[in-house]
């Protein structure tokens, strides 16, 4: 069984609600998504169909617009059924990003980019600002092998500025970055391990 090339799709009918629902469920089986993200996935699928479709461009454009309205209905239906949830996505993503060493600012930006509304974003951001931010900074320091996780001796002034810059670019406030870099190695390791649990 060979792969189909683009011309094989040229005579395919426009995606209907059933085909879009199947595509959405297949996507959700593999990836977590927000409603906006799932809608974008379905709309890209429709756009690919429209690019490859034969026939009058006005008719194809009209069919694509109708398919996009159907896609919006599919996403709404899946959200109502609980198959896609902005809140569940946001909670999971915020927790994973914090564990990986992302600042609150970076987590918020990521959630907004994925289509999470501002109210949901604020609800899922870590509530203990200072302590969570500090431990997330330690997680990033561990990943980048700086501060308490650096190999070798204490850096000179330029090296210290470079380490602070790594944490600053990641969105951590200066006081949090300094505290993370000055934490003893055994304490830092313990805190990062607790964050991962």
Coordinates of N, CA and C in Angstrom, one line a residue:
X1 N 0.8 -1.2 0.0 CA 0.0 0.0 0.0 C 0.9 1.2 0.0
X2 N 0.8 2.0 -1.1 CA 1.7 3.2 -1.2 C 1.1 4.4 -0.5
X3 N 1.9 5.4 -0.4 CA 1.4 6.7 0.2 C 0.7 7.5 -0.9
X4 N -0.3 8.2 -0.5 CA -1.1 9.1 -1.4 C -0.3 10.4 -1.6
X5 N -0.3 10.8 -2.9 CA 0.3 12.2 -3.1 C -0.8 13.2 -3.1
X6 N -0.4 14.4 -3.2 CA -1.3 15.6 -3.1 C -2.4 15.5 -4.1
X7 N -2.1 15.0 -5.4 CA -3.1 15.0 -6.4 C -4.2 13.9 -6.1
X8 N -3.9 12.9 -5.3 CA -4.9 11.9 -4.9 C -6.0 12.6 -4.1
X9 N -5.7 13.7 -3.4 CA -6.7 14.3 -2.5 C -7.5 15.4 -3.3
X10 N -7.2 15.6 -4.5 CA -7.8 16.7 -5.3 C -9.3 16.6 -5.4
X11 N -9.8 15.4 -5.5 CA -11.2 15.2 -5.7 C -11.9 14.8 -4.5
X12 N -11.2 14.8 -3.3 CA -11.9 14.5 -2.0 C -12.9 15.6 -1.7
X13 N -14.1 15.1 -1.1 CA -15.1 16.1 -0.7 C -14.6 17.0 0.4
X14 N -15.2 18.1 0.7 CA -14.7 18.9 1.9 C -15.0 18.1 3.1
X15 N -14.1 18.4 4.2 CA -14.3 17.7 5.4 C -15.7 18.0 6.1
X16 N -16.5 17.0 6.5 CA -17.7 17.3 7.1 C -17.6 17.1 8.6
X17 N -18.6 17.3 9.4 CA -18.6 17.2 10.8 C -18.0 15.9 11.3
X18 N -18.5 14.8 10.7 CA -18.0 13.5 11.1 C -16.5 13.3 10.9
X19 N -16.0 13.7 9.7 CA -14.6 13.6 9.4 C -13.8 14.5 10.4
X20 N -14.3 15.7 10.6 CA -13.6 16.6 11.5 C -13.6 16.1 13.0
X21 N -14.7 15.5 13.4 CA -14.8 14.9 14.7 C -13.7 13.8 14.9
X22 N -13.7 12.9 13.8 CA -12.7 11.8 13.9 C -11.3 12.3 13.9
X23 N -11.0 13.4 13.1 CA -9.7 14.0 13.1 C -9.4 14.6 14.5
X24 N -10.4 15.2 15.1 CA -10.2 15.9 16.4 C -9.9 14.8 17.5
X25 N -10.6 13.7 17.5 CA -10.4 12.7 18.4 C -9.1 12.0 18.3
X26 N -8.7 11.8 17.0 CA -7.4 11.2 16.8 C -6.3 12.1 17.3
X27 N -6.4 13.4 17.1 CA -5.4 14.4 17.6 C -5.4 14.4 19.1
X28 N -6.6 14.4 19.8 CA -6.7 14.4 21.2 C -6.1 13.1 21.8
X29 N -6.2 12.0 21.1 CA -5.6 10.8 21.6 C -4.1 10.9 21.7
X30 N -3.5 11.8 21.0 CA -2.0 11.9 21.0 C -1.5 13.1 21.7
X31 N -2.3 14.2 21.7 CA -1.8 15.4 22.3 C -2.9 16.1 23.2
X32 N -2.4 16.8 24.2 CA -3.3 17.6 25.0 C -3.5 18.9 24.2
X33 N -4.7 19.5 24.3 CA -5.0 20.7 23.5 C -6.0 21.6 24.2
X34 N -6.0 22.8 23.9 CA -7.0 23.7 24.3 C -8.1 23.7 23.2
X35 N -9.2 24.4 23.5 CA -10.2 24.5 22.4 C -9.7 25.3 21.3
X36 N -9.0 26.4 21.5 CA -8.4 27.2 20.4 C -7.4 26.4 19.7
X37 N -6.6 25.6 20.4 CA -5.5 24.9 19.7 C -6.2 23.8 18.8
X38 N -7.2 23.1 19.3 CA -7.9 22.1 18.5 C -8.5 22.7 17.3
X39 N -9.1 23.9 17.5 CA -9.8 24.5 16.3 C -8.7 24.9 15.3
X40 N -7.5 25.3 15.7 CA -6.5 25.7 14.7 C -6.0 24.4 14.0
X41 N -5.9 23.3 14.7 CA -5.6 22.0 14.0 C -6.6 21.7 12.9
X42 N -7.9 21.7 13.3 CA -8.9 21.4 12.3 C -8.9 22.4 11.1
X43 N -8.7 23.7 11.4 CA -8.7 24.7 10.4 C -7.5 24.5 9.4
X44 N -6.4 24.1 10.0 CA -5.2 23.8 9.1 C -5.6 22.6 8.2
X45 N -6.3 21.6 8.7 CA -6.7 20.5 7.9 C -7.6 20.9 6.8
X46 N -8.5 21.8 7.1 CA -9.4 22.3 6.1 C -8.7 23.2 5.0
X47 N -7.7 24.0 5.5 CA -6.9 24.8 4.6 C -6.1 23.9 3.6
X48 N -5.6 22.8 4.1 CA -4.8 21.9 3.2 C -5.8 21.3 2.2
X49 N -7.0 20.9 2.6 CA -8.0 20.4 1.7 C -8.3 21.5 0.6
X50 N -8.5 22.7 1.0 CA -8.9 23.8 0.1 C -7.7 24.0 -0.9
X51 N -6.5 24.0 -0.4 CA -5.3 24.2 -1.4 C -5.3 23.1 -2.4
X52 N -5.6 21.9 -2.1 CA -5.5 20.8 -3.0 C -6.7 20.5 -3.8
X53 N -7.9 21.2 -3.5 CA -9.1 20.9 -4.1 C -9.2 21.4 -5.5
X54 N -9.8 20.6 -6.4 CA -10.0 21.0 -7.8 C -11.4 21.7 -7.9
X55 N -11.5 22.5 -8.9 CA -12.8 23.2 -9.1 C -12.7 24.7 -8.9
X56 N -13.9 25.2 -9.1 CA -14.1 26.7 -9.0 C -13.6 27.2 -7.6
X57 N -12.7 28.1 -7.6 CA -12.1 28.6 -6.3 C -13.1 29.2 -5.4
X58 N -14.2 29.9 -6.0 CA -15.2 30.5 -5.2 C -16.0 29.4 -4.4
X59 N -16.3 28.3 -5.1 CA -17.0 27.2 -4.5 C -16.1 26.5 -3.4
X60 N -14.9 26.3 -3.7 CA -13.9 25.8 -2.8 C -13.9 26.6 -1.5
X61 N -13.8 28.0 -1.7 CA -13.7 28.9 -0.6 C -15.0 28.8 0.2
X62 N -16.1 28.7 -0.4 CA -17.4 28.6 0.3 C -17.4 27.3 1.1
X63 N -17.0 26.2 0.5 CA -17.0 24.9 1.1 C -16.0 24.9 2.3
X64 N -14.9 25.6 2.2 CA -13.9 25.7 3.3 C -14.5 26.5 4.4
X65 N -15.2 27.6 4.1 CA -15.8 28.4 5.2 C -16.9 27.5 5.9
X66 N -17.7 26.8 5.2 CA -18.7 25.9 5.8 C -18.0 24.8 6.7
X67 N -16.9 24.3 6.2 CA -16.2 23.3 7.0 C -15.6 23.9 8.3
X68 N -15.2 25.1 8.2 CA -14.6 25.8 9.4 C -15.7 26.1 10.4
X69 N -17.0 26.4 9.9 CA -18.1 26.5 10.9 C -18.4 25.2 11.5
X70 N -18.3 24.1 10.7 CA -18.5 22.7 11.3 C -17.4 22.4 12.3
X71 N -16.2 22.8 12.0 CA -15.1 22.5 13.0 C -15.3 23.2 14.3
X72 N -15.8 24.5 14.3 CA -16.1 25.2 15.5 C -17.2 24.4 16.3
X73 N -18.2 23.9 15.6 CA -19.2 23.1 16.3 C -18.7 21.8 16.9
X74 N -17.8 21.2 16.1 CA -17.1 19.9 16.6 C -16.4 20.2 17.9
X75 N -15.6 21.3 17.9 CA -14.8 21.7 19.1 C -15.7 22.0 20.3
X76 N -16.8 22.7 20.0 CA -17.8 23.0 21.1 C -18.4 21.8 21.7
X77 N -18.7 20.8 20.8 CA -19.3 19.6 21.2 C -18.4 18.7 22.1
X78 N -17.1 18.7 21.6 CA -16.1 17.9 22.4 C -15.8 18.6 23.7
X79 N -15.9 19.9 23.8 CA -15.7 20.6 25.0 C -16.8 20.4 26.0
X80 N -18.0 20.4 25.5 CA -19.2 20.1 26.3 C -19.1 18.6 26.8
X81 N -18.6 17.7 26.0 CA -18.5 16.3 26.4 C -17.3 16.1 27.4
X82 N -16.5 17.1 27.5 CA -15.3 17.0 28.4 C -14.1 16.4 27.7
X83 N -14.1 16.2 26.4 CA -13.0 15.6 25.7 C -11.8 16.6 25.6
X84 N -12.2 17.8 25.6 CA -11.1 18.9 25.5 C -11.5 19.9 26.6
X85 N -10.5 20.3 27.4 CA -10.8 21.2 28.5 C -9.6 22.2 28.7
X86 N -9.9 23.5 28.5 CA -8.9 24.5 28.7 C -8.3 24.5 30.1
X87 N -9.2 24.3 31.1 CA -8.7 24.3 32.5 C -7.8 23.1 32.8
X88 N -8.2 21.9 32.3 CA -7.3 20.7 32.5 C -6.0 20.9 31.8
X89 N -6.1 21.4 30.6 CA -4.8 21.6 29.8 C -3.9 22.6 30.6
X90 N -4.5 23.7 31.0 CA -3.8 24.7 31.6 C -3.1 24.3 32.9
X91 N -3.9 23.5 33.7 CA -3.3 23.0 35.0 C -2.1 22.1 34.7
X92 N -2.3 21.2 33.8 CA -1.2 20.2 33.5 C 0.0 20.9 32.9
X93 N -0.2 21.8 32.0 CA 0.9 22.5 31.4 C 1.6 23.4 32.4
X94 N 0.9 24.1 33.2 CA 1.5 25.0 34.2 C 2.3 24.2 35.2
X95 N 1.8 23.1 35.6 CA 2.6 22.2 36.6 C 3.9 21.7 35.9
X96 N 3.7 21.2 34.7 CA 4.9 20.7 33.9 C 5.9 21.7 33.7
X97 N 5.5 22.9 33.3 CA 6.4 24.0 33.0 C 7.2 24.5 34.2
X98 N 6.4 24.5 35.4 CA 7.1 24.9 36.6 C 8.1 23.9 37.0
X99 N 7.8 22.6 36.9 CA 8.7 21.5 37.2 C 10.0 21.6 36.3
X100 N 9.8 22.1 35.1 CA 11.0 22.1 34.2 C 11.8 23.4 34.3
X101 N 11.4 24.3 35.2 CA 12.2 25.4 35.5 C 11.7 26.7 34.8
X102 N 10.5 26.8 34.5 CA 9.9 28.0 33.9 C 9.4 28.9 34.9
X103 N 9.6 30.2 34.7 CA 9.1 31.3 35.6 C 7.6 31.4 35.4
X104 N 7.0 32.1 36.4 CA 5.5 32.4 36.3 C 5.3 33.2 35.0
X105 N 6.1 34.1 34.7 CA 6.0 34.9 33.5 C 6.0 34.1 32.3
X106 N 6.9 33.1 32.2 CA 7.1 32.3 31.0 C 5.9 31.3 30.9
X107 N 5.4 30.8 32.1 CA 4.2 29.9 32.1 C 3.0 30.7 31.6
X108 N 2.8 31.9 32.1 CA 1.7 32.7 31.6 C 1.7 32.9 30.1
X109 N 2.9 33.3 29.6 CA 3.0 33.5 28.2 C 2.7 32.3 27.4
X110 N 3.2 31.1 27.8 CA 2.9 29.9 27.1 C 1.4 29.5 27.1
X111 N 0.8 29.7 28.3 CA -0.7 29.4 28.3 C -1.5 30.3 27.4
X112 N -1.2 31.6 27.4 CA -1.9 32.5 26.5 C -1.6 32.2 25.1
X113 N -0.4 31.8 24.7 CA -0.1 31.4 23.3 C -0.9 30.2 22.9
X114 N -1.2 29.3 23.9 CA -1.9 28.1 23.6 C -3.4 28.3 23.5
X115 N -3.9 29.5 23.8 CA -5.3 29.8 23.8 C -6.1 29.7 25.1
X116 N -5.3 29.7 26.2 CA -6.0 29.7 27.5 C -6.4 31.1 27.9
X117 N -7.6 31.3 28.3 CA -8.1 32.7 28.7 C -7.4 33.1 29.9
X118 N -7.4 34.5 30.1 CA -6.6 35.1 31.2 C -7.1 34.6 32.6
X119 N -8.4 34.5 32.8 CA -9.0 34.0 34.0 C -8.5 32.6 34.4
X120 N -8.6 31.7 33.5 CA -8.1 30.3 33.7 C -6.6 30.3 34.0
X121 N -5.9 31.1 33.2 CA -4.4 31.2 33.4 C -4.1 31.6 34.8
X122 N -4.7 32.7 35.3 CA -4.5 33.2 36.7 C -4.9 32.1 37.7
X123 N -5.9 31.4 37.4 CA -6.4 30.3 38.4 C -5.4 29.2 38.5
X124 N -4.6 28.9 37.4 CA -3.8 27.7 37.5 C -2.3 28.0 37.7
X125 N -1.9 29.3 37.7 CA -0.5 29.6 38.0 C -0.2 29.3 39.4
X126 N 1.0 28.8 39.7 CA 1.3 28.5 41.1 C 1.0 29.6 42.0
X127 N 0.3 29.3 43.1 CA -0.2 30.4 44.0 C 0.9 30.9 44.9
X128 N 1.8 30.1 45.4 CA 2.9 30.6 46.3 C 4.0 31.2 45.4
X129 N 3.8 32.4 45.0 CA 4.7 33.1 44.1 C 6.2 32.9 44.4
X130 N 6.6 33.4 45.5 CA 8.0 33.4 45.8 C 8.7 32.1 45.9
X131 N 8.0 31.1 46.7 CA 8.7 29.8 46.9 C 8.6 29.0 45.6
X132 N 7.5 29.0 44.9 CA 7.4 28.2 43.7 C 8.4 28.8 42.6
X133 N 8.4 30.1 42.5 CA 9.3 30.7 41.6 C 10.8 30.4 41.9
X134 N 11.1 30.4 43.2 CA 12.5 30.0 43.6 C 12.9 28.6 43.2
X135 N 12.0 27.6 43.5 CA 12.3 26.2 43.2 C 12.3 26.0 41.7
X136 N 11.5 26.7 40.9 CA 11.5 26.6 39.5 C 12.9 27.2 39.0
X137 N 13.4 28.3 39.6 CA 14.7 28.8 39.2 C 15.8 27.8 39.5
X138 N 15.6 27.1 40.6 CA 16.6 26.0 40.9 C 16.6 24.9 39.8
X139 N 15.3 24.6 39.4 CA 15.2 23.5 38.4 C 15.9 23.9 37.1
X140 N 15.7 25.2 36.7 CA 16.4 25.7 35.5 C 17.9 25.7 35.7
X141 N 18.4 26.1 36.9 CA 19.8 26.1 37.2 C 20.4 24.7 37.1
X142 N 19.6 23.7 37.6 CA 20.1 22.4 37.5 C 20.2 21.9 36.0
X143 N 19.2 22.3 35.2 CA 19.2 21.9 33.8 C 20.4 22.6 33.1
X144 N 20.7 23.8 33.4 CA 21.7 24.6 32.7 C 23.1 24.4 33.4
X145 N 23.1 23.7 34.5 CA 24.3 23.4 35.3 C 25.0 24.7 35.7
X146 N 24.2 25.5 36.4 CA 24.8 26.8 36.9 C 24.4 26.9 38.4
X147 N 25.0 27.9 39.1 CA 24.7 28.1 40.5 C 25.1 26.9 41.3
X148 N 24.2 26.3 42.1 CA 24.6 25.2 43.0 C 24.9 23.9 42.2
X149 N 24.6 23.9 40.9 CA 24.7 22.7 40.1 C 25.9 22.8 39.2
X150 N 26.7 23.9 39.3 CA 27.8 24.0 38.3 C 28.9 23.1 38.7
X151 N 29.6 22.7 37.7 CA 30.8 21.9 37.9 C 32.0 22.8 38.0
X152 N 32.9 22.6 38.9 CA 34.0 23.5 39.1 C 33.8 24.5 40.2
X153 N 34.7 25.4 40.3 CA 34.7 26.4 41.3 C 33.7 27.5 41.1
X154 N 33.7 28.5 42.1 CA 32.9 29.7 42.0 C 33.3 30.5 40.8
X155 N 32.4 31.0 40.0 CA 32.8 31.8 38.9 C 33.2 33.2 39.3
X156 N 34.0 33.8 38.3 CA 34.4 35.2 38.6 C 33.1 36.1 38.4
X157 N 33.3 37.4 38.4 CA 32.2 38.4 38.3 C 31.5 38.2 37.0
X158 N 32.2 38.1 35.9 CA 31.6 37.9 34.6 C 30.8 36.6 34.5
X159 N 31.3 35.6 35.1 CA 30.6 34.3 35.1 C 29.4 34.4 35.9
X160 N 29.4 35.1 37.0 CA 28.2 35.2 37.8 C 27.2 36.0 37.1
X161 N 27.6 37.1 36.4 CA 26.6 37.9 35.6 C 26.0 37.0 34.5
X162 N 26.8 36.2 33.9 CA 26.2 35.3 32.9 C 25.2 34.3 33.5
X163 N 25.5 33.8 34.6 CA 24.5 32.9 35.3 C 23.2 33.7 35.6
X164 N 23.4 34.9 36.2 CA 22.2 35.7 36.5 C 21.4 36.0 35.2
X165 N 22.1 36.2 34.1 CA 21.4 36.5 32.8 C 20.6 35.4 32.3
X166 N 21.1 34.1 32.6 CA 20.4 32.9 32.1 C 19.0 32.9 32.8
X167 N 19.0 33.2 34.1 CA 17.8 33.2 34.9 C 16.9 34.4 34.6
X168 N 17.5 35.5 34.3 CA 16.7 36.7 34.0 C 16.0 36.5 32.6
X169 N 16.7 36.0 31.6 CA 16.1 35.8 30.3 C 14.9 34.8 30.4
X170 N 15.0 33.9 31.4 CA 13.9 33.0 31.6 C 12.7 33.6 32.3
X171 N 12.9 34.8 32.8 CA 11.8 35.6 33.4 C 11.8 35.6 34.9
X172 N 12.8 35.1 35.5 CA 12.9 35.1 37.0 C 13.3 36.5 37.5
X173 N 12.7 37.0 38.6 CA 13.1 38.3 39.2 C 14.5 38.2 39.7
X174 N 15.2 39.3 39.8 CA 16.6 39.3 40.2 C 16.8 38.7 41.6
X175 N 16.0 39.1 42.5 CA 16.1 38.5 43.9 C 16.0 37.0 43.9
X176 N 15.1 36.5 43.1 CA 14.9 35.0 43.1 C 16.1 34.4 42.4
X177 N 16.6 35.0 41.4 CA 17.8 34.4 40.6 C 19.0 34.4 41.6
X178 N 19.2 35.5 42.3 CA 20.4 35.6 43.2 C 20.3 34.5 44.3
X179 N 19.1 34.4 44.9 CA 18.9 33.4 45.9 C 19.1 32.0 45.4
X180 N 18.6 31.7 44.2 CA 18.8 30.4 43.6 C 20.3 30.1 43.4
X181 N 21.0 31.0 42.9 CA 22.4 30.8 42.6 C 23.3 30.7 43.9
X182 N 22.8 31.2 45.0 CA 23.5 31.1 46.2 C 23.1 30.0 47.1
X183 N 22.1 29.2 46.7 CA 21.7 28.1 47.6 C 22.7 27.0 47.6
X184 N 22.9 26.4 48.8 CA 23.9 25.3 48.9 C 23.4 24.1 48.0
X185 N 24.3 23.4 47.4 CA 24.0 22.3 46.4 C 23.1 21.2 47.0
X186 N 23.3 20.8 48.2 CA 22.5 19.7 48.8 C 21.1 20.2 49.0
X187 N 20.9 21.4 49.5 CA 19.6 22.0 49.7 C 18.9 22.2 48.4
X188 N 19.6 22.7 47.4 CA 19.0 22.9 46.0 C 18.5 21.6 45.4
X189 N 19.4 20.5 45.5 CA 19.0 19.2 45.0 C 17.7 18.7 45.6
X190 N 17.7 18.8 47.0 CA 16.5 18.3 47.7 C 15.2 19.1 47.3
X191 N 15.3 20.4 47.1 CA 14.1 21.2 46.7 C 13.7 20.8 45.3
X192 N 14.6 20.6 44.4 CA 14.2 20.3 43.0 C 13.6 18.9 43.0
X193 N 14.1 18.0 43.7 CA 13.6 16.6 43.8 C 12.2 16.7 44.3
X194 N 11.9 17.5 45.3 CA 10.5 17.6 45.9 C 9.6 18.2 44.8
X195 N 10.1 19.1 44.1 CA 9.2 19.7 43.0 C 8.8 18.7 42.0
X196 N 9.7 17.8 41.7 CA 9.4 16.8 40.7 C 8.4 15.7 41.1
X197 N 8.1 15.6 42.4 CA 7.2 14.6 42.9 C 5.8 15.0 42.7

